PDB file of C-alpha atoms in Angstrom:
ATOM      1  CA  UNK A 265      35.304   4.043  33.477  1.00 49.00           C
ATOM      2  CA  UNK A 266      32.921   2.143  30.941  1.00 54.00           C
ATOM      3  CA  UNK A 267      32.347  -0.649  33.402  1.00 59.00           C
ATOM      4  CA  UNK A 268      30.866   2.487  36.339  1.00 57.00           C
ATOM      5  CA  UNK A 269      27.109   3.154  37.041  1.00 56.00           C
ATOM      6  CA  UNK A 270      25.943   5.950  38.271  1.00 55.00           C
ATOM      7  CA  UNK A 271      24.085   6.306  41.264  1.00 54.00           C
ATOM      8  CA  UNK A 272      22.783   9.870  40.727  1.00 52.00           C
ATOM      9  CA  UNK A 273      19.413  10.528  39.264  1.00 50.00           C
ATOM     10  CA  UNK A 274      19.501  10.208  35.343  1.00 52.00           C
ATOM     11  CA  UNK A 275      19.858  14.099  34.695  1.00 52.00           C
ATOM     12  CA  UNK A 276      22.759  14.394  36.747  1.00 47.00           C
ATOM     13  CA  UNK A 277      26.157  15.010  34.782  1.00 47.00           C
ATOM     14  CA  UNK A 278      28.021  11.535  34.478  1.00 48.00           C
ATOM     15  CA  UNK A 279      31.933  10.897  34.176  1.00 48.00           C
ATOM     16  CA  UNK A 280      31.326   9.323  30.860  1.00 48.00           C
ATOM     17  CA  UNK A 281      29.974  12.553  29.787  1.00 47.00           C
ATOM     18  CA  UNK A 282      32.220  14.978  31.431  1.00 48.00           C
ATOM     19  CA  UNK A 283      35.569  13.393  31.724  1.00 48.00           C
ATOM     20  CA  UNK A 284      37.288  16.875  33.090  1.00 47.00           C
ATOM     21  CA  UNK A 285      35.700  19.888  35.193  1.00 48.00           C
ATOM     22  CA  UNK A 286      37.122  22.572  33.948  1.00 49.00           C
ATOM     23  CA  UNK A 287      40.515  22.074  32.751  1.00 51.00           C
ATOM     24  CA  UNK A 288      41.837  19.540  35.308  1.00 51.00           C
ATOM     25  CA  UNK A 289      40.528  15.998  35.400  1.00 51.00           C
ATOM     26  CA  UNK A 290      38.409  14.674  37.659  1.00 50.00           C
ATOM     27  CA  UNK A 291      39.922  14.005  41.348  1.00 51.00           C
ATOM     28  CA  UNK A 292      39.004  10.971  43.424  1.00 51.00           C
ATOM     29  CA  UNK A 293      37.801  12.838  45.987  1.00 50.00           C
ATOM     30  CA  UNK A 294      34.668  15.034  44.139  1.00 50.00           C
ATOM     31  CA  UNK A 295      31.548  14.786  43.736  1.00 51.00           C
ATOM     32  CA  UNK A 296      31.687  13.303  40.453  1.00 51.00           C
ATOM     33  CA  UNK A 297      33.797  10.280  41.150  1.00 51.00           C
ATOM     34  CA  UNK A 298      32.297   9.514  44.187  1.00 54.00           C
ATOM     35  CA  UNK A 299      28.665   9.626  42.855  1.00 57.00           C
ATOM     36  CA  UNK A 300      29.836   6.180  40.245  1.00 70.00           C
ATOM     37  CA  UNK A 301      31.290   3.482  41.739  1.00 75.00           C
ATOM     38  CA  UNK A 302      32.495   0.371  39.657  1.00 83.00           C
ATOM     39  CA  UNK A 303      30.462  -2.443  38.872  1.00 83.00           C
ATOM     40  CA  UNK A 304      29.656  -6.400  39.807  1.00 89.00           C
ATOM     41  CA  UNK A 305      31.028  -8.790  38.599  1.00 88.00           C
ATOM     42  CA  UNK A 306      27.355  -9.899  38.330  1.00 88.00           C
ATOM     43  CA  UNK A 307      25.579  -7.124  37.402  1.00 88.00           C
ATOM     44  CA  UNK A 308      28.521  -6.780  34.555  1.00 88.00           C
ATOM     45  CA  UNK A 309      26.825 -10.207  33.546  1.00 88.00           C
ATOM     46  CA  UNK A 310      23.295  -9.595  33.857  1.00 89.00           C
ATOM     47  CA  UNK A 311      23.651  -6.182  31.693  1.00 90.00           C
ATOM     48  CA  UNK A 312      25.449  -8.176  29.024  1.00 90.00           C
ATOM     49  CA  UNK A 313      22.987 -10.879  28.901  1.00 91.00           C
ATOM     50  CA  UNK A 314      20.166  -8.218  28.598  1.00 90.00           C
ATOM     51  CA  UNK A 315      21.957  -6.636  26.232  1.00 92.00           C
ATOM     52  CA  UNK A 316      22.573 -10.222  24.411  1.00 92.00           C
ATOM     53  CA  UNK A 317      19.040 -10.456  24.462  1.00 91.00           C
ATOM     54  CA  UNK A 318      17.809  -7.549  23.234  1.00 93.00           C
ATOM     55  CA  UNK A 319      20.170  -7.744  20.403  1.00 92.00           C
ATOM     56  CA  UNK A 320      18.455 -10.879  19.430  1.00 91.00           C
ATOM     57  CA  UNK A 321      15.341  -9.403  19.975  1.00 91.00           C
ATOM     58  CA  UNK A 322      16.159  -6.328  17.410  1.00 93.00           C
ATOM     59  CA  UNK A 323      18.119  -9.268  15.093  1.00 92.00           C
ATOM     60  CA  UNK A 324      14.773 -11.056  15.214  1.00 92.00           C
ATOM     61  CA  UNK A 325      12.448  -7.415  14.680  1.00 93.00           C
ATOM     62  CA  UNK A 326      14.944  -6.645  11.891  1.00 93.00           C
ATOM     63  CA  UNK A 327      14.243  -9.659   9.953  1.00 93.00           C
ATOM     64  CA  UNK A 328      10.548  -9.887  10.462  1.00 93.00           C
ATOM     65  CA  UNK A 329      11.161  -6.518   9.083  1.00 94.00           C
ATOM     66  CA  UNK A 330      13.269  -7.389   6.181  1.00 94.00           C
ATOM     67  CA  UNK A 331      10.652 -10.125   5.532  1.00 94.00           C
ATOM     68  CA  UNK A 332       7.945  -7.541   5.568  1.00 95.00           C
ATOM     69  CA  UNK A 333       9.169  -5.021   3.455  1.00 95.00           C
ATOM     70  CA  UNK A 334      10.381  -8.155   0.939  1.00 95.00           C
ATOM     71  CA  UNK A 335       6.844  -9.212   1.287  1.00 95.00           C
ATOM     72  CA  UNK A 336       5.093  -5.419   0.329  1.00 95.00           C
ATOM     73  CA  UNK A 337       7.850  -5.408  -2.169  1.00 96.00           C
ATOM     74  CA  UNK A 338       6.409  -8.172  -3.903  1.00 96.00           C
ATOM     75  CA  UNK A 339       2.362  -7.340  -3.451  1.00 96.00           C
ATOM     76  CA  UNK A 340       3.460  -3.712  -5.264  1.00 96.00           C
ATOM     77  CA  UNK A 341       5.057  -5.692  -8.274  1.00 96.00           C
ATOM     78  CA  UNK A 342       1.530  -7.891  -8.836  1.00 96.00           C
ATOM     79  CA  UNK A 343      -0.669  -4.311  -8.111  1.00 96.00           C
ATOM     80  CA  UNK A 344       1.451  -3.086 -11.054  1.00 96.00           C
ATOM     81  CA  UNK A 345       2.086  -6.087 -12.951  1.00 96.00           C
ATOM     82  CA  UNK A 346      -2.079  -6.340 -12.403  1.00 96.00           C
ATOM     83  CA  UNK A 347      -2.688  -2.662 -13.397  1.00 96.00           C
ATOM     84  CA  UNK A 348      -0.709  -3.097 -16.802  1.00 96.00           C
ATOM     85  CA  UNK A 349      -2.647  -6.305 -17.977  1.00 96.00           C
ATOM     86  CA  UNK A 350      -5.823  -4.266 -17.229  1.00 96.00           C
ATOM     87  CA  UNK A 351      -4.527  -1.302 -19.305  1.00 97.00           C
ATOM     88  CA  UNK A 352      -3.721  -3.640 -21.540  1.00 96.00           C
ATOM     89  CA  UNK A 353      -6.852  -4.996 -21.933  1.00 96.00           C
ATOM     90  CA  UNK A 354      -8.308  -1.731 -21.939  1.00 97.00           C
ATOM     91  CA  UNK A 355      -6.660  -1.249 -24.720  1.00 96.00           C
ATOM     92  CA  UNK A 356      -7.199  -3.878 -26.960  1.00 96.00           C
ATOM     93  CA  UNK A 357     -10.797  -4.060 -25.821  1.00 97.00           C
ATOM     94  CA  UNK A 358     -10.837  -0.219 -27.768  1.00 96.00           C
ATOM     95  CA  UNK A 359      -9.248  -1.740 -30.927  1.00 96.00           C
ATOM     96  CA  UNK A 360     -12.045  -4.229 -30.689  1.00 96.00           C
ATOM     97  CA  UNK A 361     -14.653  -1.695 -30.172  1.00 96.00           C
ATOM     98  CA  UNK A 362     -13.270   1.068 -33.243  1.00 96.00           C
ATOM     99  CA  UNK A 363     -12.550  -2.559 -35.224  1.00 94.00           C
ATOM    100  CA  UNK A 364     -16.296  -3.336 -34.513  1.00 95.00           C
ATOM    101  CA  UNK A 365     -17.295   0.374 -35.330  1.00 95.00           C
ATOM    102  CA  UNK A 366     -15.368   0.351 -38.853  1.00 92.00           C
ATOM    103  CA  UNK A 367     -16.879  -3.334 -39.670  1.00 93.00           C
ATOM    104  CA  UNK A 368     -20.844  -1.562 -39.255  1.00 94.00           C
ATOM    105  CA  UNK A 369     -19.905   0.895 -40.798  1.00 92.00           C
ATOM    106  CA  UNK A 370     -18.347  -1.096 -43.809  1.00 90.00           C
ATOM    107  CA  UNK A 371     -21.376  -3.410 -43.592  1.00 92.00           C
ATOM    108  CA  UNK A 372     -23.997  -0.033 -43.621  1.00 92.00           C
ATOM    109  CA  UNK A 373     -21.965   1.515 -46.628  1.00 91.00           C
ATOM    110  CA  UNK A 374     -21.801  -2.003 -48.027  1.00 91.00           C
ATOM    111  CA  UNK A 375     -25.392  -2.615 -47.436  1.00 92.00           C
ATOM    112  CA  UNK A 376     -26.638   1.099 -49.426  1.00 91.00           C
ATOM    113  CA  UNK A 377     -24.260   1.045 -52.046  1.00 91.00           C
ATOM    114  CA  UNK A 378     -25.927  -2.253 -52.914  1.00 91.00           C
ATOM    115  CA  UNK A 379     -29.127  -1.270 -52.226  1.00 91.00           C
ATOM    116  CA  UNK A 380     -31.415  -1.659 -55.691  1.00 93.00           C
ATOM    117  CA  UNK A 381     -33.011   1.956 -55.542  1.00 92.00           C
ATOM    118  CA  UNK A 382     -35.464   1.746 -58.609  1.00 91.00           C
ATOM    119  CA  UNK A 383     -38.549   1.150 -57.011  1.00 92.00           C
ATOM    120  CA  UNK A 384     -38.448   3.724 -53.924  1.00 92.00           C
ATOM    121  CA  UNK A 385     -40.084   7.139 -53.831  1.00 94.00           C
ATOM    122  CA  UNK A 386     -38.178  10.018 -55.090  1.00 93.00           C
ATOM    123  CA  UNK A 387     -37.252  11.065 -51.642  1.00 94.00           C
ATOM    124  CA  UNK A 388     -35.913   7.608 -50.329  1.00 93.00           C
ATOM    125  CA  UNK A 389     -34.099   7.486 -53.653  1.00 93.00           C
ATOM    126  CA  UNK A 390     -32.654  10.947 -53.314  1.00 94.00           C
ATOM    127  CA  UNK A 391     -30.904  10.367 -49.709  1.00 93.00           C
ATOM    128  CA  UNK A 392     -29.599   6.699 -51.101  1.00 93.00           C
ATOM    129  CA  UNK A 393     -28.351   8.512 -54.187  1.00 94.00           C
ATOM    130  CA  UNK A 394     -26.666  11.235 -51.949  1.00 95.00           C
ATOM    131  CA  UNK A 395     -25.264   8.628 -49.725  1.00 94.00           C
ATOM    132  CA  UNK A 396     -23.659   6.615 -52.545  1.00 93.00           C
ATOM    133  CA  UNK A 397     -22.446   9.735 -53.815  1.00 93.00           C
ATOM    134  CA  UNK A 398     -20.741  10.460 -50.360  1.00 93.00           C
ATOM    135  CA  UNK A 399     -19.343   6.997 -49.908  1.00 91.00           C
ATOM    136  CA  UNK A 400     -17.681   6.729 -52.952  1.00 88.00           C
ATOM    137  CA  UNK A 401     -16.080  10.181 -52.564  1.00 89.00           C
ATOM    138  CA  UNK A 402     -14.764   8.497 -49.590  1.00 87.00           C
ATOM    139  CA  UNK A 403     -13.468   5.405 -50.899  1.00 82.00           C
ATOM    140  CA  UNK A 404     -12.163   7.370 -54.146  1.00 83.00           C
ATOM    141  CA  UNK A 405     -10.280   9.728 -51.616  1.00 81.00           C
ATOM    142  CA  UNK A 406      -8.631   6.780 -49.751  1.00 74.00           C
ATOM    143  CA  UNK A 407      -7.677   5.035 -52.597  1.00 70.00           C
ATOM    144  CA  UNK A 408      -4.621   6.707 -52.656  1.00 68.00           C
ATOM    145  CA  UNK A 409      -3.747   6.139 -49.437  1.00 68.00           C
ATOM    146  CA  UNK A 410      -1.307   2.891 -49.184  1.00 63.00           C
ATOM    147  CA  UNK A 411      -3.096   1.602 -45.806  1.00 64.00           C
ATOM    148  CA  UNK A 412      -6.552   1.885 -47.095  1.00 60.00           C
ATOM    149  CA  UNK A 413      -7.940  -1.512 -47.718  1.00 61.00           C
ATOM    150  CA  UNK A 414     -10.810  -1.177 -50.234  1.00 57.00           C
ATOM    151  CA  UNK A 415     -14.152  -2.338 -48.530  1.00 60.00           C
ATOM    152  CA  UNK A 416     -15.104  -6.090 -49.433  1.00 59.00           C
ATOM    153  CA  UNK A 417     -18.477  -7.085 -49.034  1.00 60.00           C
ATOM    154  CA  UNK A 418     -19.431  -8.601 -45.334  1.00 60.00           C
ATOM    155  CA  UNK A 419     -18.383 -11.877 -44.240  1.00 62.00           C
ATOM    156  CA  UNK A 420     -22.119 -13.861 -43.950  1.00 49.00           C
TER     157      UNK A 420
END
């Protein structure tokens, strides 16, 4: 039965797919039966050959495939592998930037509390007094903190 072809058009009910009518097995003599008829020797061999060859050709697809996904596979890994070095950067380019922030500001507290104030107009004198009054409130308050580096004069 495997080795029959139909000759039928393809919506017509095939042996293959309806080994019995009814109860009772197909006879010789209906329709069925005599609509397939067994096959060449030859044609046996030219629909194995296709088929030999379109296996190869899916075998060949497959691995083009494999290759394919391998190859996206590996382009995702450097998009992320890319995307953490730039967070990374990111990130130390903000340390930089606050590290940059806390040095002007060291340098500006530096730079007043050193400031000789005798000379200015009361005014002037009065804000510089009021800022040396704030800055060492803050350096008094973070004294006590273990982390707290006192502020050393600027590097020149």
């Amino acid at each position: 039965m495997d080795r029959c072809i139909s000759l039928e058009d393809d919506n017509s009910p095939m042996i293959g797919n309806n080994p019995t009518v009814g109860n009772n097995p197909i006879s010789e003599g209906s329709v069925f039966a005599r609509s397939k008829r067994h096959m060449s020797k030859k044609a046996a061999k030219e629909l194995f050959q296709r088929n030999q060859v379109i296996e190869a050709k899916v075998y060949k697809f497959s691995n083009v495939l494999e290759t394919f996904n391998q190859h996206l596979a590996e382009k995702e890994k450097k998009k992320d592998k890319r995307e953490e070095k730039r967070i990374q950067a990111w990130q130390e380019m903000k340390e930089l930037e606050i590290k940059r922030q806390e040095h002007e500001i060291r340098n500006e507290e530096h730079l007043i509390m050193t400031t000789n104030i005798s000379h200015l107009d009361p005014q002037i004198k009065a804000y510089y007094i009021m800022r040396k009054n704030e800055i060492f409130a803050k350096w008094s308050a973070n004294v006590s903190n273990p982390n707290y580096n006192f502020p050393l004069p600027p590097d020149e």
